[in-house]
PDB file of C-alpha atoms in Angstrom:
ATOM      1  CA  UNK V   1      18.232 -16.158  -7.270  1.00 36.00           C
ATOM      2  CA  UNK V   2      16.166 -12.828  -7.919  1.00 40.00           C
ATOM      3  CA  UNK V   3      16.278 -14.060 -12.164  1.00 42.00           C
ATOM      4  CA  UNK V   4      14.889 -17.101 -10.996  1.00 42.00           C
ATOM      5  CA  UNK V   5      10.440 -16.580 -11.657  1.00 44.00           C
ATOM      6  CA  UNK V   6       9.034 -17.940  -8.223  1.00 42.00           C
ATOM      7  CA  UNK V   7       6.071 -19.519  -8.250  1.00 44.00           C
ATOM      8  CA  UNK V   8       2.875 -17.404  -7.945  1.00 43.00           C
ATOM      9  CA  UNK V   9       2.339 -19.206  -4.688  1.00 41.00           C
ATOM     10  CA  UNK V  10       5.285 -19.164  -3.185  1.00 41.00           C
ATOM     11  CA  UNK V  11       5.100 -15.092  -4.255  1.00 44.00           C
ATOM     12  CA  UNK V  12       1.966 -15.019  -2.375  1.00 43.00           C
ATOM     13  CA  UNK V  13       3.321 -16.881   0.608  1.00 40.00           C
ATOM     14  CA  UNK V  14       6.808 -14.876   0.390  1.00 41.00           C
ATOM     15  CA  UNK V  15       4.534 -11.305   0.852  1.00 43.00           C
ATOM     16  CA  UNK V  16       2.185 -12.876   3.724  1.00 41.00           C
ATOM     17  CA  UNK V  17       5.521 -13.094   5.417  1.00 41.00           C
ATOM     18  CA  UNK V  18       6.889 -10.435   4.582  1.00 44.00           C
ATOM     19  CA  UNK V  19       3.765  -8.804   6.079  1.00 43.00           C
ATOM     20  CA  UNK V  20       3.316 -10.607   9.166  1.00 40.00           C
ATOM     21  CA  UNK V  21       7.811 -10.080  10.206  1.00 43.00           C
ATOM     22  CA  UNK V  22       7.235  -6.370   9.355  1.00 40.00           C
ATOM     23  CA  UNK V  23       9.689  -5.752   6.135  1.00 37.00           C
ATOM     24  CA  UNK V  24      10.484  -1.901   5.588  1.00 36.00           C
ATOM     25  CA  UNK V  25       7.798  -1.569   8.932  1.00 37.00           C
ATOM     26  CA  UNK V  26       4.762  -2.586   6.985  1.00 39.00           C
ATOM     27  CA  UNK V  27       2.603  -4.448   9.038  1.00 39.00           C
ATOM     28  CA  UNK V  28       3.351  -2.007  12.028  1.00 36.00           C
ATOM     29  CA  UNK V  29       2.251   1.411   9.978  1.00 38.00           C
ATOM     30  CA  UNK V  30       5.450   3.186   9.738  1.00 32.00           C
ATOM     31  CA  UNK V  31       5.281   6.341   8.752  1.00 33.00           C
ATOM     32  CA  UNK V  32       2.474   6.356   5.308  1.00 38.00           C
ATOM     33  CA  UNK V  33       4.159   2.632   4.575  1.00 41.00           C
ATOM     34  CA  UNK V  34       1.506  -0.360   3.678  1.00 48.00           C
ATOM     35  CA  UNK V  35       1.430  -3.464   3.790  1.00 51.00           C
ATOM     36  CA  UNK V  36       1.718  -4.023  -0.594  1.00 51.00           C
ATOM     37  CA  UNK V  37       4.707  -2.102  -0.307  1.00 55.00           C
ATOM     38  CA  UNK V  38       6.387  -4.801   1.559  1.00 57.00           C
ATOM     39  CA  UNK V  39       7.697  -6.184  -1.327  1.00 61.00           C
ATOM     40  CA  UNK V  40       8.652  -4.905  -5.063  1.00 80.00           C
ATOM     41  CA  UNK V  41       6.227  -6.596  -6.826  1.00 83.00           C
ATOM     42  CA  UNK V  42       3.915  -4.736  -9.474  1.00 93.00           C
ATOM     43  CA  UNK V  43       0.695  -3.698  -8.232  1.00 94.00           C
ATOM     44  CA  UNK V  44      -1.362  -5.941 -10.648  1.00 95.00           C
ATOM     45  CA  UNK V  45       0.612  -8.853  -9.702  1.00 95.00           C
ATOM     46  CA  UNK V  46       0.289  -8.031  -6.221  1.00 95.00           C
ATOM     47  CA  UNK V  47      -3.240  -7.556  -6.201  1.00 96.00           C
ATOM     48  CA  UNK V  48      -4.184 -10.807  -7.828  1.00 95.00           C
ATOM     49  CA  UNK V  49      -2.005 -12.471  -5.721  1.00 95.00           C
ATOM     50  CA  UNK V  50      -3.500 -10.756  -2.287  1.00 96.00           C
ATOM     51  CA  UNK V  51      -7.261 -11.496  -3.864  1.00 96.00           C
ATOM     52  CA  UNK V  52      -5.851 -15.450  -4.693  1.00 96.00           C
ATOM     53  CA  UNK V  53      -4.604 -15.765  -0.645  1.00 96.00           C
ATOM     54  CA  UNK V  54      -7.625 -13.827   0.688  1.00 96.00           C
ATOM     55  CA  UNK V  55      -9.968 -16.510  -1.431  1.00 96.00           C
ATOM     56  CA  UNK V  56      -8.121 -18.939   0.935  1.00 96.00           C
ATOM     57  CA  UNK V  57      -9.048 -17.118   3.923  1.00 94.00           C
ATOM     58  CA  UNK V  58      -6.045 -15.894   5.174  1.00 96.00           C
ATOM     59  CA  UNK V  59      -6.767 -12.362   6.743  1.00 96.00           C
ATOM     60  CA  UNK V  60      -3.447 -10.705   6.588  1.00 97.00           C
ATOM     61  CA  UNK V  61      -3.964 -10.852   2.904  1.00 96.00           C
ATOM     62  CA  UNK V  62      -7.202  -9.637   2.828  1.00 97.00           C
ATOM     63  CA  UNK V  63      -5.565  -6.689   4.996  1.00 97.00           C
ATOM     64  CA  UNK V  64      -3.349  -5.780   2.048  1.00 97.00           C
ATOM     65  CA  UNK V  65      -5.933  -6.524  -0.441  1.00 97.00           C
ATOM     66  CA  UNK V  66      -8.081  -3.729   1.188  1.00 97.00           C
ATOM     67  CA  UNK V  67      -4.949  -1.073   1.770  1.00 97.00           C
ATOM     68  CA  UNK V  68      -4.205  -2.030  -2.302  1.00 97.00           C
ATOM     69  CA  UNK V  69      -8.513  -1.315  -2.878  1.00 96.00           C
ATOM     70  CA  UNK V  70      -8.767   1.573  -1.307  1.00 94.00           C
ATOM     71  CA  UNK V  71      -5.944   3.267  -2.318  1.00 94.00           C
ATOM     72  CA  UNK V  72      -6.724   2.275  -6.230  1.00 95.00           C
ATOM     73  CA  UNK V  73      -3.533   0.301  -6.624  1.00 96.00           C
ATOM     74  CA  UNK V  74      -3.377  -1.971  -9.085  1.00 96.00           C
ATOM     75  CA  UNK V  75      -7.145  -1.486 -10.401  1.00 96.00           C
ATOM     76  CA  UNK V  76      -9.654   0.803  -9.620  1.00 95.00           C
ATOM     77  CA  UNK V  77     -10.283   1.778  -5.860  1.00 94.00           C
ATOM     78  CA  UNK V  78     -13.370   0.230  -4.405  1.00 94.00           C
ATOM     79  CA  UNK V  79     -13.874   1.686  -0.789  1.00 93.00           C
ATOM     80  CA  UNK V  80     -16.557  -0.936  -0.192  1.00 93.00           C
ATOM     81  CA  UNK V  81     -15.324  -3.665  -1.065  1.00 95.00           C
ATOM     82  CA  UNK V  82     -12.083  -2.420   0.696  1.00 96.00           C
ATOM     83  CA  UNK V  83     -13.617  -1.221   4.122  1.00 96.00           C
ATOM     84  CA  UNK V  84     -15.663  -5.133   4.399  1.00 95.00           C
ATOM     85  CA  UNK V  85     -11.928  -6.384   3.814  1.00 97.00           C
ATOM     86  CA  UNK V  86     -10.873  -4.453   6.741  1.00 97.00           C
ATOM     87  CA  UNK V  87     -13.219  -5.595   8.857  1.00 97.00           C
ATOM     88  CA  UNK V  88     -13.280  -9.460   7.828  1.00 97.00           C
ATOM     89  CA  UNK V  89      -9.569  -8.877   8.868  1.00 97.00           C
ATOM     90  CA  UNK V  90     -10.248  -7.008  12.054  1.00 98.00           C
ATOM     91  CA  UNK V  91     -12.939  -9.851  12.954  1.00 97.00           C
ATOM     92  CA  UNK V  92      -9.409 -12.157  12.335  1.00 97.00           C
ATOM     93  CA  UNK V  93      -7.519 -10.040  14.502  1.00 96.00           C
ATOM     94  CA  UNK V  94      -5.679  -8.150  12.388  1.00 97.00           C
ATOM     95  CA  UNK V  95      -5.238  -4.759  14.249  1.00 97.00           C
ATOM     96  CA  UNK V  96      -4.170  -2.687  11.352  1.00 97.00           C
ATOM     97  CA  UNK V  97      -7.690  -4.060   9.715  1.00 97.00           C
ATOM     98  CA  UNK V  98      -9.595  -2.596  12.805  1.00 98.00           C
ATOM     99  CA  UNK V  99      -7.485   0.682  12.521  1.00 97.00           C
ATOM    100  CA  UNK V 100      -8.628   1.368   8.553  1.00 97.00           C
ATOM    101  CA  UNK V 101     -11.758   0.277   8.868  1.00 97.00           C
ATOM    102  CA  UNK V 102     -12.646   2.671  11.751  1.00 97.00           C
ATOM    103  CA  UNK V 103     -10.473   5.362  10.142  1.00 95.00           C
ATOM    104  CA  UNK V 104     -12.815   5.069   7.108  1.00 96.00           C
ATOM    105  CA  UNK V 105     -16.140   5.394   8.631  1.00 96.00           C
ATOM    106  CA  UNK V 106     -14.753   8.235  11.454  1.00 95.00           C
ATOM    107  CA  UNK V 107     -12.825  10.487   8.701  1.00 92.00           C
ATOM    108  CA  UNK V 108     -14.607   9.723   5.667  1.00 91.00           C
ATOM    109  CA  UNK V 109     -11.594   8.538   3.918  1.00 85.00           C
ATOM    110  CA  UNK V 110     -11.658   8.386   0.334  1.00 75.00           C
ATOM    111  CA  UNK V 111     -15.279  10.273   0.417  1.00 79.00           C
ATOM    112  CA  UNK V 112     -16.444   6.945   2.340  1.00 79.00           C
ATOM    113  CA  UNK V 113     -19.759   7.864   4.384  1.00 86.00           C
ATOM    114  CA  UNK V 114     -19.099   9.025   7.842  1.00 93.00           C
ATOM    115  CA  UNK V 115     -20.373   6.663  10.935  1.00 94.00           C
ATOM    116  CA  UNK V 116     -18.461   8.306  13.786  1.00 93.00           C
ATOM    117  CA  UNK V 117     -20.342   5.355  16.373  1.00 94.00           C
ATOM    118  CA  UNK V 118     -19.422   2.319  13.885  1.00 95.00           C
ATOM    119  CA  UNK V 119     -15.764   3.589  13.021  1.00 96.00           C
ATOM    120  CA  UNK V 120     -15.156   4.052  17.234  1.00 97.00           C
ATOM    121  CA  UNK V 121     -16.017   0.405  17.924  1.00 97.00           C
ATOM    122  CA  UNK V 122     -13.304  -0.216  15.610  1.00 98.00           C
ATOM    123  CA  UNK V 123     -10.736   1.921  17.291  1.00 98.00           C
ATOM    124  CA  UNK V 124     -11.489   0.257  20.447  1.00 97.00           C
ATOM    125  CA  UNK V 125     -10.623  -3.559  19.248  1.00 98.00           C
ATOM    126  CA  UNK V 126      -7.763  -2.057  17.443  1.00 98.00           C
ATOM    127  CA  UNK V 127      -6.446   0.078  20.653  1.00 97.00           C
ATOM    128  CA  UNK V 128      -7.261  -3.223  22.706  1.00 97.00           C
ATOM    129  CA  UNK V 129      -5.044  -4.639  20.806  1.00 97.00           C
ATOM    130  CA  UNK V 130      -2.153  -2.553  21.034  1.00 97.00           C
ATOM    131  CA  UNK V 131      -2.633   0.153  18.410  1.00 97.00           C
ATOM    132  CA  UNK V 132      -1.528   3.208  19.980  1.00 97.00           C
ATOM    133  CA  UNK V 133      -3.257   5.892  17.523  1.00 97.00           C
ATOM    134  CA  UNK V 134      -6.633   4.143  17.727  1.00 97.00           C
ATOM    135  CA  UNK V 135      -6.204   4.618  21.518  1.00 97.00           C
ATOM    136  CA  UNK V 136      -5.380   8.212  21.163  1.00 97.00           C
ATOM    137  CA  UNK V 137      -8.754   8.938  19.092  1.00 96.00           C
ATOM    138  CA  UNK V 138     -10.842   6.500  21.164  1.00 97.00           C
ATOM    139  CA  UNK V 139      -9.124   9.093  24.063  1.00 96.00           C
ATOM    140  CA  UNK V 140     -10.536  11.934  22.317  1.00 95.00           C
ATOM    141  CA  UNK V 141     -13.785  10.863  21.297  1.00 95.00           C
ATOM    142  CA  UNK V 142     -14.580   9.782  25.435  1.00 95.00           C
ATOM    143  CA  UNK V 143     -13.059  13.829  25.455  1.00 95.00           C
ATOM    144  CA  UNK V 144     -15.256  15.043  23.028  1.00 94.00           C
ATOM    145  CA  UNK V 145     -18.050  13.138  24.697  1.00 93.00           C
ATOM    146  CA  UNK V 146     -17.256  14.751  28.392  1.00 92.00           C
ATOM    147  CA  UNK V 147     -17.832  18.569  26.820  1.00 92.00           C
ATOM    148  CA  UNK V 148     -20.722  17.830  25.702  1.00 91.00           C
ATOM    149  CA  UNK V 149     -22.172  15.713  28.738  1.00 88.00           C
ATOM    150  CA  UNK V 150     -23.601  16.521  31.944  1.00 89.00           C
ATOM    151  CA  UNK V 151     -21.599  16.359  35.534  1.00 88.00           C
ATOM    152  CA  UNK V 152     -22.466  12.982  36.206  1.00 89.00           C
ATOM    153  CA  UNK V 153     -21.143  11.414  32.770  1.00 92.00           C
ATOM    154  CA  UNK V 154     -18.715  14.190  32.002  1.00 92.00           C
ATOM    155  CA  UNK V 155     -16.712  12.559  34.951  1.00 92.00           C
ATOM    156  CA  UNK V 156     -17.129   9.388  33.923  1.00 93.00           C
ATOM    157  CA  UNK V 157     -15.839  10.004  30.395  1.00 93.00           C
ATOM    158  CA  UNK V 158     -12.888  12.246  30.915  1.00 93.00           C
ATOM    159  CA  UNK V 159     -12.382   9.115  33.107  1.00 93.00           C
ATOM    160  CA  UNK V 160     -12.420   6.855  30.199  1.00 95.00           C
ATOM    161  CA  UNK V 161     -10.675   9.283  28.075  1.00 95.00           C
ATOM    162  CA  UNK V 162      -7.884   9.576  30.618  1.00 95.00           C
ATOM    163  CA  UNK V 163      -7.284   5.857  30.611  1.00 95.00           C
ATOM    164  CA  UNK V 164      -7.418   5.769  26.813  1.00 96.00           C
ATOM    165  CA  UNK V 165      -4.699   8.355  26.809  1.00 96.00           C
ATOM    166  CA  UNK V 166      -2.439   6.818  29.385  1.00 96.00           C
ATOM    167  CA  UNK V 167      -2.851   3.327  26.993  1.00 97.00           C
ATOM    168  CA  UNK V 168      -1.587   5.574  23.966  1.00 96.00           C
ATOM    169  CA  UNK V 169       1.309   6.774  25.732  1.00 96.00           C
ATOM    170  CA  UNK V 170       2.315   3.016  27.325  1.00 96.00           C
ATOM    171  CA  UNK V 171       2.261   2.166  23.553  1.00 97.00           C
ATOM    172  CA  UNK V 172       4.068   5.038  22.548  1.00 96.00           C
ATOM    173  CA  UNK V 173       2.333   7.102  21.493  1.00 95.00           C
ATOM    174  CA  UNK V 174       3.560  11.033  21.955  1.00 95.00           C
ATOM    175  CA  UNK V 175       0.027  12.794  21.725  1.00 95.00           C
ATOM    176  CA  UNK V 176      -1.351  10.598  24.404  1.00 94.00           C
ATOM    177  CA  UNK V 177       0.874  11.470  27.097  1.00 94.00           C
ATOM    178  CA  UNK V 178       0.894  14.642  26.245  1.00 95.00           C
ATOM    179  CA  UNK V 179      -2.917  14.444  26.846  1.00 94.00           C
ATOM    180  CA  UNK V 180      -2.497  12.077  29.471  1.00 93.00           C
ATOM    181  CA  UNK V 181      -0.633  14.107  31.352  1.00 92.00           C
ATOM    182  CA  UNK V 182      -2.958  17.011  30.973  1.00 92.00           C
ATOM    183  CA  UNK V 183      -5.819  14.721  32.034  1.00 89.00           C
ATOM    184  CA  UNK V 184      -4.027  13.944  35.072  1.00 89.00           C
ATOM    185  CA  UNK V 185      -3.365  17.450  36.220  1.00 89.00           C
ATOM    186  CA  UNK V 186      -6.679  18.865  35.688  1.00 79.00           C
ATOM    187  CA  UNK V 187      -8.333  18.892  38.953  1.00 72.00           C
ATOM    188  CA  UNK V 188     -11.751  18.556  37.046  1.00 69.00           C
ATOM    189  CA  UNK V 189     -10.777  14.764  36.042  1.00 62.00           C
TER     190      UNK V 189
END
């Protein structure tokens, strides 16, 4: 069946599943794995077809049309065109859009510009919806925020940092229960 030229649609629709049922863990962010690498397509192929299904509006496409962007995969990178793609796809409630697109403005990926404020809101959709490492840094930056506040807030942020941490670990995440349970035993929180 594999000699047999499928359709460019049916290609599309075959990697949109492929996405969405997690082949070689690429819709859950295995370990450095993406969503194009879900299937063995070549990168220009891939890429048109992502761009064709995102035209269409679906936003797990646009997801993997924005990894492929960013990354410069099968054309030149464009971080922002790739980082709106994120977000159209974390406004569709795709978590590992909310994840990137925070990453990018927090870290700077790819030399994007830094927006530490902007980039948290995105951690927080994408930890709300289950994303354990966007928890853990949402956890830290409430952390971060607590060192640098007075008594009054201080509390109430290692408070919210606490939480974030123990919502990292429930979703597995190591880091966060480490931190959790530090949180937990410090008589200051």
């Amino acid at each position: 069946l594999s000699a047999i030229p499928a359709p460019r649609f049916l290609r599309g629709v075959l990697l949109v599943l492929a996405i969405v049922l997690g082949a070689n863990g690429a819709a859950s962010g295995i370990a450095g794995q993406s969503a194009p690498d879900a299937v063995d397509v070549p990168d220009e192929v891939r890429r048109t077809d992502y761009l064709l299904a995102c035209n269409r509006r679906d936003p797990v496409a646009c997801y993997g049309l924005a990894v492929m962007l960013e990354q410069g995969r099968g054309g030149p990178a464009e971080l922002d065109r790739a980082h709106a793609l994120y977000a159209s796809a974390c406004a569709r409630d795709v978590i590992e859009g909310c994840f990137h697109a925070g990453a990018m403005l927090v870290e700077g990926r790819g030399g994007f510009p830094i927006d530490t404020e902007r980039g948290l809101g995105f951690y927080r959709k994408a930890c709300d919806g289950g994303h354990a490492e966007a928890c853990f840094f949402v956890a830290a930056s409430h952390m971060d925020r607590a060192a640098a506040s007075g008594p009054e807030q201080a509390l109430a942020e290692r408070g919210l940092g606490r939480r974030a941490f123990m919502r990292a670990c429930d979703l597995g995440d190591a880091k966060g229960c480490f931190n959790a349970g530090v949180a937990l035993s410090d008589p200051a929180n």
